PDB file of C-alpha atoms and ligand atoms in Angstrom:
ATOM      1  CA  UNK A   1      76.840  87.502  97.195  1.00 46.00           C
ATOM      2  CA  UNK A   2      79.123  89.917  96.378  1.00 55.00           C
ATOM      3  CA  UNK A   3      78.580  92.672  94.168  1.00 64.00           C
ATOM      4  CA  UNK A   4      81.016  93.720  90.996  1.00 78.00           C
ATOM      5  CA  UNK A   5      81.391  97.215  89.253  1.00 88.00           C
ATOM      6  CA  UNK A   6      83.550  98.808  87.258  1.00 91.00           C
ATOM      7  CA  UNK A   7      85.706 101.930  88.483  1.00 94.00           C
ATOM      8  CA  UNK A   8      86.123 103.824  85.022  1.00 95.00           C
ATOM      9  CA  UNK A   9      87.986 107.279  84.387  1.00 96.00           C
ATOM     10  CA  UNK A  10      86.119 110.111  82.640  1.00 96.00           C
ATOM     11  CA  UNK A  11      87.367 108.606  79.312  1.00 95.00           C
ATOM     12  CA  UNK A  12      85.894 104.669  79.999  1.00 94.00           C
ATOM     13  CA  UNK A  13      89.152 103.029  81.222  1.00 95.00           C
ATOM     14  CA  UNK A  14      88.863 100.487  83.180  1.00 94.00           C
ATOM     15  CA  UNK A  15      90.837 101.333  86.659  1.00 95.00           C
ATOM     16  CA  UNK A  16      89.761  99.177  89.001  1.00 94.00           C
ATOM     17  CA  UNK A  17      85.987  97.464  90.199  1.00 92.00           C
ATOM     18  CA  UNK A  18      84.257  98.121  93.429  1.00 91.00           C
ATOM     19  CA  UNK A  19      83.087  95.092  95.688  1.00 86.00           C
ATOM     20  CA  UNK A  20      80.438  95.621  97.720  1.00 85.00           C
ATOM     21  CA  UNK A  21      80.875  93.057 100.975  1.00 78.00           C
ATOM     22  CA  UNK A  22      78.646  90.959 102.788  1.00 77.00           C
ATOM     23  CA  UNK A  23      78.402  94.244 105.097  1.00 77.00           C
ATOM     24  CA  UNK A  24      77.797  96.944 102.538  1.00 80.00           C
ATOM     25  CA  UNK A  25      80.847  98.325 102.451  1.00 82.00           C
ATOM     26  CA  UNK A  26      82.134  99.366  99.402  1.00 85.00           C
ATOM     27  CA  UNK A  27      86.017  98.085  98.255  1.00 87.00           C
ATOM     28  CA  UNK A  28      88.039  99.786  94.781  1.00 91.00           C
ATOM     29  CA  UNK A  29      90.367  96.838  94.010  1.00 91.00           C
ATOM     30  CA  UNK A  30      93.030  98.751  91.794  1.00 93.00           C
ATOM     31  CA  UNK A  31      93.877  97.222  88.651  1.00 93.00           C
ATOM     32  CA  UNK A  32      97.780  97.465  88.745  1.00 92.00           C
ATOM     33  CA  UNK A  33      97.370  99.296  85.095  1.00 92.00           C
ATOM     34  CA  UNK A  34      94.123 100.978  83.342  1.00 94.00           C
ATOM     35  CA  UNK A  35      92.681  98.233  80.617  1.00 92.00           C
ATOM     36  CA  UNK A  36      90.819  99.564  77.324  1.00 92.00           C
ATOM     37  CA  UNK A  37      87.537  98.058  77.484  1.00 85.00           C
ATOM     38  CA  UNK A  38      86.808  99.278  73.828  1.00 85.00           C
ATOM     39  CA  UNK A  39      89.567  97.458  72.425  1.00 84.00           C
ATOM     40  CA  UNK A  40      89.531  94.319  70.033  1.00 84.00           C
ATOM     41  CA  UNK A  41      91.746  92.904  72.711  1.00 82.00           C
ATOM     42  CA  UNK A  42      91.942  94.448  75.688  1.00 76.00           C
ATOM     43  CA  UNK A  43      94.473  93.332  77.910  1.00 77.00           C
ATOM     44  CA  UNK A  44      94.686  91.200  80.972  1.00 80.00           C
ATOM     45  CA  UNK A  45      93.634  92.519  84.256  1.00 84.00           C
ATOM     46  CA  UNK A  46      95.973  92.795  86.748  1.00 85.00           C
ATOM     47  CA  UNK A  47      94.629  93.349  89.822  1.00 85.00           C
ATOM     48  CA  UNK A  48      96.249  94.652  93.004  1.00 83.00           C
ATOM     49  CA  UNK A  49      96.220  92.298  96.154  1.00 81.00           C
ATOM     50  CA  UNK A  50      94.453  94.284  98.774  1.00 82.00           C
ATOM     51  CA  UNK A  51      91.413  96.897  98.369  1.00 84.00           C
ATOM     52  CA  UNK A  52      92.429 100.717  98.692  1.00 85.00           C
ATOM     53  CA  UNK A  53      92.087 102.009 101.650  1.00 78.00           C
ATOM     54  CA  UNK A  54      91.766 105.862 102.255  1.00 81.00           C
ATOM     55  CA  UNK A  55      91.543 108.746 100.209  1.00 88.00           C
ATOM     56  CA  UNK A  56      93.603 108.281  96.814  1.00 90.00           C
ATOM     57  CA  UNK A  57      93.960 109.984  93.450  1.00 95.00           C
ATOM     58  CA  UNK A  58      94.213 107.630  91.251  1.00 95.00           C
ATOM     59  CA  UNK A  59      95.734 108.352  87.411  1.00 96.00           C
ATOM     60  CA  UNK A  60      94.857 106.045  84.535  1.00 96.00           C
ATOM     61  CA  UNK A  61      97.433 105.263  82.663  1.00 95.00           C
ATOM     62  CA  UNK A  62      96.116 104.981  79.004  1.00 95.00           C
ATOM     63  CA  UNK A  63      94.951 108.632  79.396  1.00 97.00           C
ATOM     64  CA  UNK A  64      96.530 110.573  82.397  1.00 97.00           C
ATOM     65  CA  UNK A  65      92.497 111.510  83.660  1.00 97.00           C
ATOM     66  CA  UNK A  66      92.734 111.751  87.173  1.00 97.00           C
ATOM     67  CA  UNK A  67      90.437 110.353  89.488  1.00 96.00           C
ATOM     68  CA  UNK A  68      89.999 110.980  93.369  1.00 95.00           C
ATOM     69  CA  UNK A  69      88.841 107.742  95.429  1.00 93.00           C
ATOM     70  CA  UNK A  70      87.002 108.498  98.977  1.00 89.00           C
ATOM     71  CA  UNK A  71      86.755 106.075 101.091  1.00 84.00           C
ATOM     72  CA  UNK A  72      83.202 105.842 102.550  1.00 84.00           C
ATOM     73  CA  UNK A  73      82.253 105.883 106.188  1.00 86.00           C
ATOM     74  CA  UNK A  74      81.262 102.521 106.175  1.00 84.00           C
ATOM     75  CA  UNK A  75      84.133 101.333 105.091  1.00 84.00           C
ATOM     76  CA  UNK A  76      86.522 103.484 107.034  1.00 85.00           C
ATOM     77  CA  UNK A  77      84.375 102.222 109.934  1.00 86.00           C
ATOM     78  CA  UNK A  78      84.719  98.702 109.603  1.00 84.00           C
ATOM     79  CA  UNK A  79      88.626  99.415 108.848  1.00 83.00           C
ATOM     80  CA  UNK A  80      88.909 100.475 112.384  1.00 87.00           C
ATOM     81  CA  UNK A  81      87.065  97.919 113.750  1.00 86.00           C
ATOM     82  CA  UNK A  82      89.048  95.313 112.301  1.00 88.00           C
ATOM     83  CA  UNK A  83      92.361  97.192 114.155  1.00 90.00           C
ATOM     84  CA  UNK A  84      93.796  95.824 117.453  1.00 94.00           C
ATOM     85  CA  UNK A  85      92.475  97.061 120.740  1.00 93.00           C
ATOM     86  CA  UNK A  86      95.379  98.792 121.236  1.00 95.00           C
ATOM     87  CA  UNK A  87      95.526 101.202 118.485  1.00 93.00           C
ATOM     88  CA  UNK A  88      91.638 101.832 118.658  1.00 91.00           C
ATOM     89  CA  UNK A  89      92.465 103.204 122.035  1.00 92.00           C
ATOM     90  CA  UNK A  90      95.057 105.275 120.698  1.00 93.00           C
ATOM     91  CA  UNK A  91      92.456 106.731 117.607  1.00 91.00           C
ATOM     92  CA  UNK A  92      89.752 107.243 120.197  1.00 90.00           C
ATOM     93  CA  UNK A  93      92.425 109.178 122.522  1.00 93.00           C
ATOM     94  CA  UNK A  94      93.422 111.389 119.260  1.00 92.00           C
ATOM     95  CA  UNK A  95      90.002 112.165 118.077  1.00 90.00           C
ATOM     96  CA  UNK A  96      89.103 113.509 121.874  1.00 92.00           C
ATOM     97  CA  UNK A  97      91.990 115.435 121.564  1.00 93.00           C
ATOM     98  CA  UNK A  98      91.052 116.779 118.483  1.00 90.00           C
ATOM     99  CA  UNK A  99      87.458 117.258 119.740  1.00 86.00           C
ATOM    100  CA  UNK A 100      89.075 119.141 122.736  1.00 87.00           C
ATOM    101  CA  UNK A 101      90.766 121.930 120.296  1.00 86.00           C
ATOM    102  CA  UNK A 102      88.075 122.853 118.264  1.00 83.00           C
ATOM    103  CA  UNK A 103      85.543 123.105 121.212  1.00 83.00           C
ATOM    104  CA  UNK A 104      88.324 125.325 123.192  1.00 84.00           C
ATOM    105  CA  UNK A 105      88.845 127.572 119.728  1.00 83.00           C
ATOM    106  CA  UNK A 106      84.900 127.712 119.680  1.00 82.00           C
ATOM    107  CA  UNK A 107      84.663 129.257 123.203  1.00 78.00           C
ATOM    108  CA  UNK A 108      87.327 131.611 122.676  1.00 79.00           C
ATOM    109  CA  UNK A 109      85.280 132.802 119.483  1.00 75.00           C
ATOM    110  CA  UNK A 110      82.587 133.520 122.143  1.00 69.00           C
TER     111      UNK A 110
HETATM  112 ZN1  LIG B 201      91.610 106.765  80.826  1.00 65.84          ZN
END
């Protein structure tokens, strides 16, 4: 089953709530505005359609507090999985490449 919790901003807004899937990987689902939990009435949540992917700031807006999301490894993990063939050929060529500077930049350090 999957699991629920609350994404809050240092002030206890509500921003979003993190889903934990069937393959431990956890998901922020952004509410599309920060809700007051304390309130006599807070109001509806709103919530946006897809999970956030990546590294995001996010802002509430009852409060301005700023809070940065990182996406886990896990989850960046099964993101690529879930990409066609195609493009994981084209990440796998990129991070080589990438590979291939730093070890060149390490042996002219030598
Ligand atoms: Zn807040």
């Amino acid at each position: 089953m999957d699991e629920l919790k609350q994404w809050q901003c240092t002030n206890g807004h509500a921003l979003g709530v993190i889903m934990v899937n069937g393959d431990d990987v956890p998901q922020l689902m952004l509410y599309r505005h920060a809700v007051d939990l304390s309130s006599d009435e807070p109001a509806e949540v709103d919530v946006m359609i897809g999970p956030l992917v990546g590294k995001m700031p996010v802002q509430c807006d009852i409060c301005g507090d700023v809070k940065p999301w990182d996406i886990s490894v896990s989850a960046l993990a099964e993101l690529i999985i879930s990409l066609p063939d195609k493009q994981v050929v084209q990440l796998q060529a990129r991070v080589l490449r990438r590979q291939g500077r730093k070890e060149a930049k390490s042996y002219a350090a030598e």
